[in-house]
């Protein structure tokens, strides 16, 4: 037994080393997918054993042959040492030649969970050389590596012969599943000194058929997480750009800096160069993007558009985000391009939207207060060569601050709000239609400082009546240096400065009534509000930048001020009355609803006054009794949901506005249809009714296959304005998707009317993309 105790460490470490080497090799196979992670290094392949590790050995028979100098354990051999485990039928240590042999259903488990299987193992006790036969490795990230034999040489190389590598996530629950792809190589060589993996005579096979032959390929192993080199090609296809193939190159500059440059050849427009530089700091990051092209055939674009007028086009963008401390952050997004449509035309990632918001910001968030300071500039991407829409956009600086007192004040809650807005616009933004002109922005500069205090307290009276009195005071100081709107019918204030104030006293009463049945519960809550205020000062006579969008519906029925921003203030005395209902059933069904009406009781009705953008016109609030607003919804445990919201004329109950949605979310298929109707609002600039139907659906017709599509139909114009469809395969290891999208170009603002995108992704290897496969119409899933 003394010999066994003296030599057992060599025997076990040799077995453990074989497993560690195999683990190293398999993890190295996935190195391309981790090329941009933080660098890490392992100084040794030797198992890291605790100093106090104890050996647990179990076997049916242990033999020490002193004459032959051999230690043999046989029959159901189980070894547990330092978190490593090994099972075999027989393990033999030959002291004369310094070799260790294991045979018979060898299974090796390392502490991280990776498992190595082999039929035979033969290694030297100095770990320098060894062999394995019929080996297989399963890693914790659900990848698999198999080889007919493995050999370790000179203590630094591990060679696998006739190796096969694949990823198979579904195999954990479906052992019969076969991955769609795998890599076969005649030899795989892992070099511990150079930290590389070399594949010789390798074939990439998809659906069992070889689609790529690689004579020799060398990759960094798992100890090198970031390494410069070429990445997977990218592909794209668009109507007016042609077919494109991009070759990206990754450059690992330092542990905290890297960059990617991509050269894409487009059949119709030439070579597009893109670059991205990334730098991470201890408290944030910075990213710099650039792109440029010299167009070969600009006449492919619609004549008269900005795309057809420029040969050399480019952009540069910067983004940063930094934490000053856990509560304060600052950052910026900036895009500068040669013309108004370059990034959108060439579908540059994250820059291809219709509007790009350039901004710099400083934000602070405390337990009871919030601070946000931002500067904005809006980059409107369209095909207009004069960039009229962009020049009409303001450059703005906005400060928002809110605070809630930590202690009660007179038994209630006191809150404060502060807003400062400065706006500069270089060009008048006016929109004229027959009979109406809307001044969406005036040329010049304006600034406004707003401060507001609000106090409210809730009382519960006997019987359950909930009463909430409210007091609010607001003041505004404005500086105006803007050109007066020529042709405006309202009383516009032409002075250089103005002040205004608003005092509000309010009371809300709610009386929740609970009905409980055998299998359901229902809450019906009548709600009444009364707000007494003086008239709005300078109603419609001041610039309106942030309160232009206004829709009266059930969601803002009970708001104290229904305007969407600070530039308008709701004045006069008003009452809001309605009912709120919530029902739940033991079967899993849920019901909800709101219905109500608003009444102007006295003073000047702010929604009936003229306004530069006609905010409030045709809104349903301009008369003494408002239109009726309602919202109903139902949720079913089966995945079915439906909602209906609308506004009905207070006189004849005719439908003014409606939004109806019905959808189903199941395991095999999902679908939704939304109908939107907006009655003509001539004073608001909408001269005709707007009726639109949006539909989207997805159906899984096999375990991993699904189809999807979406259509948007304009009922009044009798045209399909947008449509698209696609098909996807996704088994968690392989993702394949192809998408076709088309949008009708009625205003000549689109560079590409249709596009086809495709993506194929192999887990642990990388992605191949052709165009854009995003399908926004299905985002609600």
XYZ file of N, CA and C in Angstrom, residues 226-431:
618
model
N -9.422 37.710 -27.427
C -9.461 38.790 -28.411
C -8.222 38.677 -29.274
N -8.416 38.525 -30.583
C -7.281 38.365 -31.492
C -7.633 39.020 -32.816
N -6.723 39.778 -33.331
C -6.947 40.444 -34.605
C -7.094 39.418 -35.721
N -7.932 39.761 -36.691
C -8.118 38.868 -37.825
C -9.426 39.141 -38.538
N -9.631 38.444 -39.648
C -10.841 38.599 -40.441
C -12.000 37.852 -39.785
N -13.189 38.454 -39.851
C -14.401 37.857 -39.308
C -15.248 37.307 -40.446
N -16.407 36.738 -40.096
C -17.293 36.186 -41.113
C -17.753 37.279 -42.066
N -17.843 36.991 -43.348
C -18.329 37.987 -44.306
C -19.787 38.356 -44.019
N -20.157 39.549 -44.472
C -21.539 39.999 -44.403
C -22.077 40.145 -45.817
N -23.392 39.998 -45.950
C -24.021 40.067 -47.262
C -25.245 40.974 -47.183
N -25.570 41.602 -48.297
C -26.762 42.451 -48.337
C -27.292 42.507 -49.765
N -28.561 42.890 -49.859
C -29.186 43.030 -51.163
C -30.292 44.066 -51.060
N -30.276 45.069 -51.936
C -31.294 46.108 -51.958
C -31.503 46.544 -53.399
N -32.690 47.085 -53.650
C -33.103 47.364 -55.020
C -32.136 48.276 -55.766
N -31.728 49.381 -55.148
C -30.941 50.379 -55.854
C -29.460 50.365 -55.487
N -29.100 49.458 -54.583
C -27.693 49.303 -54.215
C -27.073 48.089 -54.865
N -27.910 47.083 -55.142
C -27.417 45.844 -55.701
C -27.072 44.837 -54.620
N -26.387 43.802 -55.031
C -25.943 42.752 -54.110
C -24.575 43.133 -53.570
N -24.392 42.925 -52.254
C -23.133 43.312 -51.642
C -22.547 42.232 -50.760
N -21.210 42.157 -50.761
C -20.471 41.244 -49.893
C -19.474 42.083 -49.109
N -19.547 41.981 -47.776
C -18.657 42.752 -46.923
C -17.636 41.863 -46.230
N -16.401 42.334 -46.160
C -15.321 41.597 -45.486
C -14.888 42.410 -44.270
N -15.248 41.970 -43.058
C -14.857 42.721 -41.856
C -13.523 42.236 -41.298
N -12.758 43.179 -40.785
C -11.488 42.859 -40.128
C -11.530 43.412 -38.708
N -11.204 42.550 -37.752
C -11.216 42.949 -36.337
C -9.790 43.191 -35.865
N -9.588 44.313 -35.151
C -8.271 44.690 -34.663
C -8.341 44.860 -33.154
N -7.670 43.960 -32.427
C -7.596 44.047 -30.968
C -6.431 44.959 -30.613
N -6.718 46.228 -30.366
C -5.664 47.218 -30.148
C -5.039 47.049 -28.770
N -5.875 46.898 -27.763
C -5.416 46.736 -26.386
C -6.535 46.062 -25.611
N -6.312 45.713 -24.350
C -7.403 45.111 -23.574
C -8.628 46.004 -23.452
N -8.483 47.298 -23.714
C -9.596 48.225 -23.529
C -10.005 48.925 -24.827
N -9.352 48.604 -25.922
C -9.665 49.239 -27.201
C -9.679 48.187 -28.299
N -10.628 48.312 -29.218
C -10.620 47.489 -30.408
C -11.344 48.226 -31.520
N -11.281 47.684 -32.716
C -11.889 48.337 -33.875
C -12.269 47.282 -34.896
N -13.248 47.626 -35.708
C -13.678 46.763 -36.810
C -13.799 47.610 -38.069
N -13.200 47.161 -39.144
C -13.313 47.821 -40.445
C -13.914 46.835 -41.432
N -14.884 47.302 -42.213
C -15.580 46.441 -43.169
C -15.585 47.097 -44.539
N -15.141 46.376 -45.532
C -15.192 46.829 -46.919
C -16.234 45.995 -47.646
N -17.282 46.668 -48.143
C -18.398 45.991 -48.812
C -18.441 46.388 -50.272
N -18.424 45.406 -51.148
C -18.568 45.662 -52.571
C -20.016 45.535 -52.994
N -20.583 46.608 -53.554
C -21.976 46.633 -54.010
C -21.987 46.641 -55.535
N -22.773 45.760 -56.131
C -22.734 45.589 -57.582
C -23.154 46.829 -58.337
N -23.983 47.684 -57.734
C -24.469 48.855 -58.446
C -23.812 50.166 -58.015
N -23.182 50.187 -56.831
C -22.681 51.463 -56.336
C -21.211 51.457 -55.955
N -20.528 50.314 -56.020
C -19.103 50.297 -55.741
C -18.785 49.822 -54.337
N -17.703 50.363 -53.779
C -17.199 49.886 -52.491
C -17.589 50.845 -51.366
N -18.208 50.276 -50.343
C -18.595 51.016 -49.151
C -17.641 50.635 -48.023
N -16.997 51.633 -47.412
C -16.082 51.399 -46.307
C -16.751 51.819 -45.005
N -16.774 50.926 -44.029
C -17.344 51.212 -42.715
C -16.307 50.891 -41.646
N -16.340 51.653 -40.575
C -15.424 51.407 -39.473
C -16.064 51.737 -38.139
N -15.633 51.024 -37.111
C -16.108 51.293 -35.754
C -14.944 51.120 -34.787
N -14.701 52.153 -34.001
C -13.656 52.126 -32.978
C -14.321 52.155 -31.613
N -13.928 51.249 -30.717
C -14.543 51.141 -29.395
C -13.467 51.243 -28.317
N -13.765 52.010 -27.285
C -12.846 52.144 -26.161
C -13.645 52.133 -24.864
N -13.224 51.279 -23.935
C -13.906 51.183 -22.645
C -13.013 51.740 -21.554
N -13.634 52.521 -20.676
C -12.957 53.094 -19.530
C -13.517 52.465 -18.253
N -12.937 52.796 -17.124
C -13.388 52.188 -15.878
C -14.806 52.610 -15.527
N -15.271 53.748 -16.075
C -16.606 54.231 -15.731
C -17.510 54.446 -16.936
N -17.156 53.876 -18.105
C -18.013 54.059 -19.273
C -17.340 53.593 -20.549
N -17.855 54.065 -21.682
C -17.316 53.645 -22.971
C -17.505 54.758 -23.992
N -16.762 54.644 -25.091
C -16.889 55.565 -26.221
C -16.809 54.766 -27.514
N -17.660 55.102 -28.473
C -17.680 54.442 -29.773
C -17.635 55.490 -30.874
N -16.777 55.260 -31.876
C -16.655 56.152 -33.023
C -16.932 55.350 -34.285
N -17.898 55.791 -35.094
C -18.261 55.131 -36.349
C -17.995 56.049 -37.525
N -17.628 55.449 -38.642
C -17.495 56.222 -39.873
C -17.853 55.328 -41.056
N -18.226 55.931 -42.152
C -18.545 55.207 -43.383
C -18.420 56.164 -44.556
N -18.107 55.617 -45.742
C -17.993 56.450 -46.923
C -18.033 55.626 -48.197
N -18.453 56.266 -49.281
C -18.527 55.599 -50.578
C -18.419 56.637 -51.685
N -17.869 56.225 -52.803
C -17.916 56.999 -54.034
C -18.830 56.231 -54.986
N -20.056 56.728 -55.173
C -21.086 55.975 -55.888
C -20.739 55.798 -57.365
N -20.863 54.565 -57.836
C -20.583 54.274 -59.236
C -21.696 54.732 -60.153
N -22.946 54.538 -59.725
C -24.084 54.817 -60.597
C -25.188 55.498 -59.794
N -25.025 56.793 -59.554
C -26.023 57.522 -58.773
C -27.344 57.675 -59.518
N -27.337 57.430 -60.833
C -28.575 57.538 -61.608
C -29.548 56.405 -61.322
N -29.099 55.381 -60.577
C -30.004 54.316 -60.177
C -31.066 54.821 -59.204
N -30.765 55.933 -58.535
C -31.718 56.489 -57.587
C -32.732 57.375 -58.310
N -33.822 57.689 -57.611
C -34.877 58.510 -58.192
C -34.333 59.886 -58.544
N -34.537 60.358 -59.774
C -34.015 61.672 -60.178
C -34.553 62.772 -59.274
N -33.699 63.750 -58.993
C -34.098 64.873 -58.168
C -33.957 64.657 -56.678
N -33.589 63.457 -56.275
C -33.396 63.191 -54.853
C -31.942 63.423 -54.481
N -31.701 63.559 -53.168
C -30.339 63.793 -52.708
C -29.454 62.597 -53.024
N -30.020 61.393 -53.081
C -29.228 60.200 -53.392
C -28.676 60.246 -54.811
N -29.424 60.885 -55.708
C -29.017 60.936 -57.113
C -28.137 62.136 -57.432
N -27.875 62.979 -56.452
C -27.142 64.220 -56.728
C -25.710 64.207 -56.224
N -25.332 63.187 -55.453
C -23.990 63.176 -54.874
C -23.240 61.920 -55.295
N -21.972 62.097 -55.591
C -21.109 60.949 -55.898
C -20.374 60.484 -54.646
N -19.718 61.401 -53.968
C -18.985 61.064 -52.749
C -19.867 61.330 -51.536
N -20.080 60.293 -50.745
C -20.975 60.404 -49.591
C -20.313 59.740 -48.377
N -20.627 60.259 -47.192
C -20.016 59.680 -45.996
C -20.676 60.164 -44.725
N -20.252 59.590 -43.608
C -20.757 59.969 -42.292
C -19.718 59.650 -41.229
N -19.862 60.324 -40.090
C -19.072 60.021 -38.904
C -19.972 60.226 -37.697
N -19.869 59.338 -36.732
C -20.746 59.393 -35.567
C -19.952 59.041 -34.315
N -20.379 59.605 -33.207
C -19.734 59.356 -31.925
C -20.800 59.125 -30.870
N -20.522 58.162 -29.980
C -21.434 57.872 -28.882
C -20.619 57.598 -27.630
N -21.038 58.179 -26.523
C -20.351 57.956 -25.262
C -21.321 57.893 -24.109
N -20.965 57.135 -23.095
C -21.796 57.024 -21.891
C -20.873 56.759 -20.704
N -20.983 57.591 -19.666
C -20.079 57.495 -18.529
C -20.853 57.690 -17.224
N -20.439 56.971 -16.203
C -21.003 57.113 -14.866
C -20.081 57.984 -14.017
N -20.597 59.113 -13.562
C -19.825 59.942 -12.643
C -19.787 59.271 -11.274
N -20.932 58.769 -10.862
C -21.090 57.966 -9.649
C -22.358 57.137 -9.837
N -22.757 56.308 -8.883
C -23.934 55.456 -9.096
C -25.216 56.213 -9.415
N -25.282 57.517 -9.133
C -26.519 58.266 -9.357
C -26.447 59.215 -10.552
N -25.251 59.521 -11.021
C -25.102 60.517 -12.087
C -24.422 59.904 -13.304
N -24.988 60.172 -14.469
C -24.413 59.719 -15.742
C -24.437 60.863 -16.752
N -23.499 60.821 -17.681
C -23.548 61.765 -18.797
C -23.115 61.035 -20.058
N -23.532 61.569 -21.199
C -23.194 60.927 -22.461
C -23.633 61.769 -23.637
N -23.455 61.205 -24.841
C -23.803 61.929 -26.055
C -24.016 60.946 -27.208
N -24.779 61.388 -28.205
C -24.923 60.726 -29.502
C -24.824 61.821 -30.557
N -23.919 61.690 -31.498
C -23.725 62.716 -32.526
C -23.517 62.036 -33.869
N -24.242 62.501 -34.885
C -24.105 62.003 -36.258
C -23.917 63.184 -37.191
N -22.856 63.125 -38.000
C -22.608 64.133 -39.034
C -22.428 63.386 -40.343
N -23.204 63.771 -41.381
C -23.081 63.101 -42.670
C -23.088 64.111 -43.807
N -22.606 63.643 -44.950
C -22.416 64.535 -46.091
C -23.724 65.050 -46.660
N -24.793 64.299 -46.510
C -26.105 64.712 -47.000
C -27.160 64.152 -46.058
N -28.420 64.432 -46.361
C -29.492 64.139 -45.405
C -29.990 62.704 -45.442
N -29.410 61.848 -46.313
C -30.022 60.533 -46.461
C -29.013 59.393 -46.585
N -27.735 59.656 -46.386
C -26.714 58.641 -46.642
C -26.888 57.406 -45.745
N -26.960 57.601 -44.444
C -27.031 56.464 -43.519
C -28.292 55.635 -43.743
N -29.396 56.291 -44.062
C -30.641 55.556 -44.292
C -30.590 54.790 -45.608
N -30.054 55.413 -46.639
C -29.983 54.760 -47.948
C -29.149 53.492 -47.893
N -28.010 53.557 -47.213
C -27.105 52.415 -47.172
C -27.329 51.535 -45.944
N -28.437 51.791 -45.225
C -28.887 50.928 -44.137
C -27.762 50.649 -43.137
N -27.102 51.729 -42.728
C -26.034 51.612 -41.752
C -26.642 51.347 -40.383
N -26.184 50.320 -39.741
C -26.770 49.867 -38.491
C -26.811 50.976 -37.446
N -27.966 51.106 -36.761
C -28.280 52.079 -35.713
C -28.360 53.511 -36.221
N -28.083 53.750 -37.503
C -28.148 55.106 -38.041
C -29.139 55.232 -39.199
N -29.941 54.191 -39.461
C -30.767 54.173 -40.661
C -32.227 54.531 -40.404
N -32.542 55.130 -39.273
C -33.912 55.544 -39.003
C -34.267 56.827 -39.725
N -35.546 57.149 -39.786
C -35.986 58.384 -40.433
C -35.481 59.606 -39.676
N -35.456 59.512 -38.359
C -34.965 60.615 -37.528
C -33.865 60.113 -36.611
N -32.726 60.780 -36.630
C -31.645 60.472 -35.700
C -31.519 61.641 -34.734
N -31.562 61.338 -33.444
C -31.516 62.373 -32.421
C -30.089 62.564 -31.942
N -29.492 63.688 -32.304
C -28.203 64.073 -31.754
C -28.449 64.706 -30.389
N -27.716 64.263 -29.386
C -27.959 64.805 -28.063
C -26.736 64.643 -27.171
N -26.668 65.519 -26.182
C -25.729 65.393 -25.073
C -26.558 65.537 -23.808
N -26.245 64.746 -22.787
C -27.132 64.723 -21.627
C -26.350 64.508 -20.333
N -26.964 64.962 -19.246
C -26.493 64.743 -17.880
C -27.714 64.380 -17.054
N -27.684 63.204 -16.405
C -28.848 62.701 -15.690
C -28.461 62.291 -14.283
N -29.322 62.660 -13.332
C -29.131 62.261 -11.943
C -30.432 61.730 -11.368
N -30.359 60.650 -10.641
C -31.543 60.022 -10.061
C -31.298 59.752 -8.584
N -32.110 60.386 -7.727
C -32.032 60.168 -6.296
C -33.254 59.426 -5.800
N -33.328 59.276 -4.503
C -34.456 58.556 -3.931
C -35.762 59.307 -4.128
N -35.711 60.638 -4.081
C -36.939 61.413 -4.189
C -36.809 62.574 -5.167
N -35.776 62.566 -6.000
C -35.652 63.635 -6.980
C -35.035 63.098 -8.261
N -35.202 63.873 -9.327
C -34.715 63.486 -10.645
C -34.246 64.727 -11.367
N -33.068 64.619 -12.022
C -32.492 65.728 -12.769
C -32.116 65.240 -14.154
N -32.472 66.026 -15.190
C -32.121 65.643 -16.557
C -31.876 66.903 -17.376
N -30.674 67.019 -17.905
C -30.290 68.147 -18.744
C -29.858 67.601 -20.092
N -30.470 68.096 -21.173
C -30.185 67.569 -22.510
C -30.143 68.699 -23.528
N -29.294 68.485 -24.547
C -29.255 69.345 -25.727
C -29.563 68.475 -26.934
N -30.490 68.925 -27.790
C -30.973 68.123 -28.901
C -30.696 68.795 -30.247
N -30.461 67.958 -31.241
C -30.549 68.377 -32.634
C -31.044 67.174 -33.427
N -32.067 67.363 -34.253
C -32.722 66.257 -34.942
C -32.281 66.197 -36.399
N -31.714 65.050 -36.755
C -31.252 64.812 -38.124
C -32.344 64.062 -38.863
N -33.050 64.747 -39.765
C -34.140 64.143 -40.526
C -33.564 63.551 -41.810
N -33.700 62.233 -41.975
C -33.159 61.563 -43.153
C -34.274 61.365 -44.177
N -34.192 62.104 -45.265
C -35.122 61.952 -46.380
C -34.391 62.305 -47.664
N -35.081 62.158 -48.776
C -34.437 62.330 -50.080
C -34.507 63.755 -50.600
N -34.974 64.683 -49.802
C -35.092 66.076 -50.225
C -33.701 66.701 -50.331
N -33.284 67.145 -51.513
C -31.924 67.708 -51.655
C -31.741 69.022 -50.906
N -32.831 69.722 -50.591
C -32.727 70.996 -49.872
C -32.779 70.819 -48.357
N -33.016 69.594 -47.902
C -33.071 69.299 -46.467
C -34.000 70.249 -45.726
N -35.152 70.507 -46.326
C -36.086 71.465 -45.720
C -36.554 70.973 -44.352
N -36.918 69.696 -44.272
C -37.434 69.165 -43.004
C -36.403 69.272 -41.895
N -35.127 69.034 -42.239
C -34.095 69.112 -41.214
C -33.864 70.545 -40.770
N -33.892 71.475 -41.701
C -33.679 72.873 -41.340
C -34.839 73.442 -40.522
N -35.982 72.825 -40.627
C -37.129 73.277 -39.841
C -37.115 72.728 -38.418
N -36.216 71.776 -38.155
C -36.163 71.198 -36.812
C -35.396 72.124 -35.869
N -35.795 72.151 -34.601
C -35.125 73.051 -33.665
C -33.853 72.458 -33.089
N -32.949 73.327 -32.710
C -31.879 72.960 -31.791
C -32.366 73.376 -30.413
N -32.400 72.441 -29.478
C -33.063 72.703 -28.205
C -32.198 72.262 -27.040
N -32.342 72.982 -25.920
C -31.745 72.596 -24.651
C -32.879 72.530 -23.624
N -32.950 71.405 -22.922
C -34.072 71.170 -22.012
C -33.536 70.704 -20.661
N -34.031 71.327 -19.592
C -33.715 70.920 -18.224
C -35.004 70.518 -17.527
N -35.011 69.315 -16.953
C -36.152 68.835 -16.172
C -35.670 68.451 -14.783
N -36.423 68.885 -13.788
C -36.109 68.516 -12.410
C -37.416 68.291 -11.652
N -37.478 67.210 -10.904
C -38.656 66.927 -10.087
C -38.199 66.516 -8.690
N -39.046 66.830 -7.706
C -38.686 66.573 -6.310
C -39.955 66.282 -5.514
N -39.855 65.296 -4.617
C -40.936 64.993 -3.690
C -40.402 65.110 -2.272
N -41.116 65.871 -1.450
C -40.678 66.078 -0.073
C -40.679 64.757 0.679
N -39.612 64.481 1.460
C -39.539 63.196 2.164
C -40.553 63.077 3.291
N -40.946 64.204 3.871
C -41.908 64.182 4.964
C -43.223 64.810 4.503
N -44.291 64.404 5.148
C -45.599 64.943 4.795
C -45.681 66.416 5.169
N -46.427 67.167 4.378
C -46.655 68.586 4.610
C -48.151 68.768 4.817
N -48.531 69.165 6.027
C -49.942 69.267 6.393
C -50.663 67.959 6.113
N -49.938 66.863 6.365
C -50.534 65.544 6.211
C -50.600 65.032 4.797
N -50.077 65.777 3.838
C -50.152 65.373 2.438
C -48.788 65.309 1.780
N -48.803 65.077 0.481
C -47.568 64.944 -0.300
C -47.323 66.218 -1.077
N -46.096 66.746 -0.957
C -45.701 67.956 -1.668
C -44.655 67.603 -2.714
N -44.876 68.037 -3.937
C -43.937 67.768 -5.025
C -43.685 69.045 -5.802
N -42.508 69.107 -6.426
C -42.116 70.272 -7.201
C -41.593 69.833 -8.560
N -41.855 70.641 -9.572
C -41.401 70.365 -10.939
C -40.796 71.630 -11.519
N -39.653 71.472 -12.180
C -38.982 72.602 -12.819
C -38.626 72.205 -14.239
N -38.878 73.114 -15.192
C -38.521 72.866 -16.584
C -37.989 74.140 -17.207
N -36.849 73.993 -17.897
C -36.309 75.101 -18.676
C -36.092 74.603 -20.095
N -36.605 75.340 -21.068
C -36.482 74.951 -22.473
C -36.028 76.144 -23.297
N -34.987 75.922 -24.087
C -34.503 76.933 -25.023
C -34.539 76.336 -26.423
N -35.159 77.046 -27.361
C -35.364 76.537 -28.715
C -34.873 77.554 -29.723
N -34.097 77.076 -30.721
C -33.651 77.931 -31.825
C -33.933 77.202 -33.127
N -34.614 77.890 -34.032
C -34.970 77.290 -35.328
C -34.543 78.244 -36.436
N -33.907 77.679 -37.472
C -33.382 78.505 -38.565
C -34.402 78.781 -39.651
N -35.492 78.010 -39.661
C -36.444 78.152 -40.763
C -37.861 77.935 -40.259
N -38.782 78.736 -40.755
C -40.188 78.602 -40.378
C -40.716 77.229 -40.776
N -41.388 76.572 -39.842
C -42.018 75.278 -40.116
C -43.524 75.490 -40.090
N -44.094 75.693 -41.260
C -45.535 75.915 -41.392
C -46.102 74.902 -42.381
N -47.280 74.424 -42.077
C -47.925 73.418 -42.917
C -49.294 73.955 -43.310
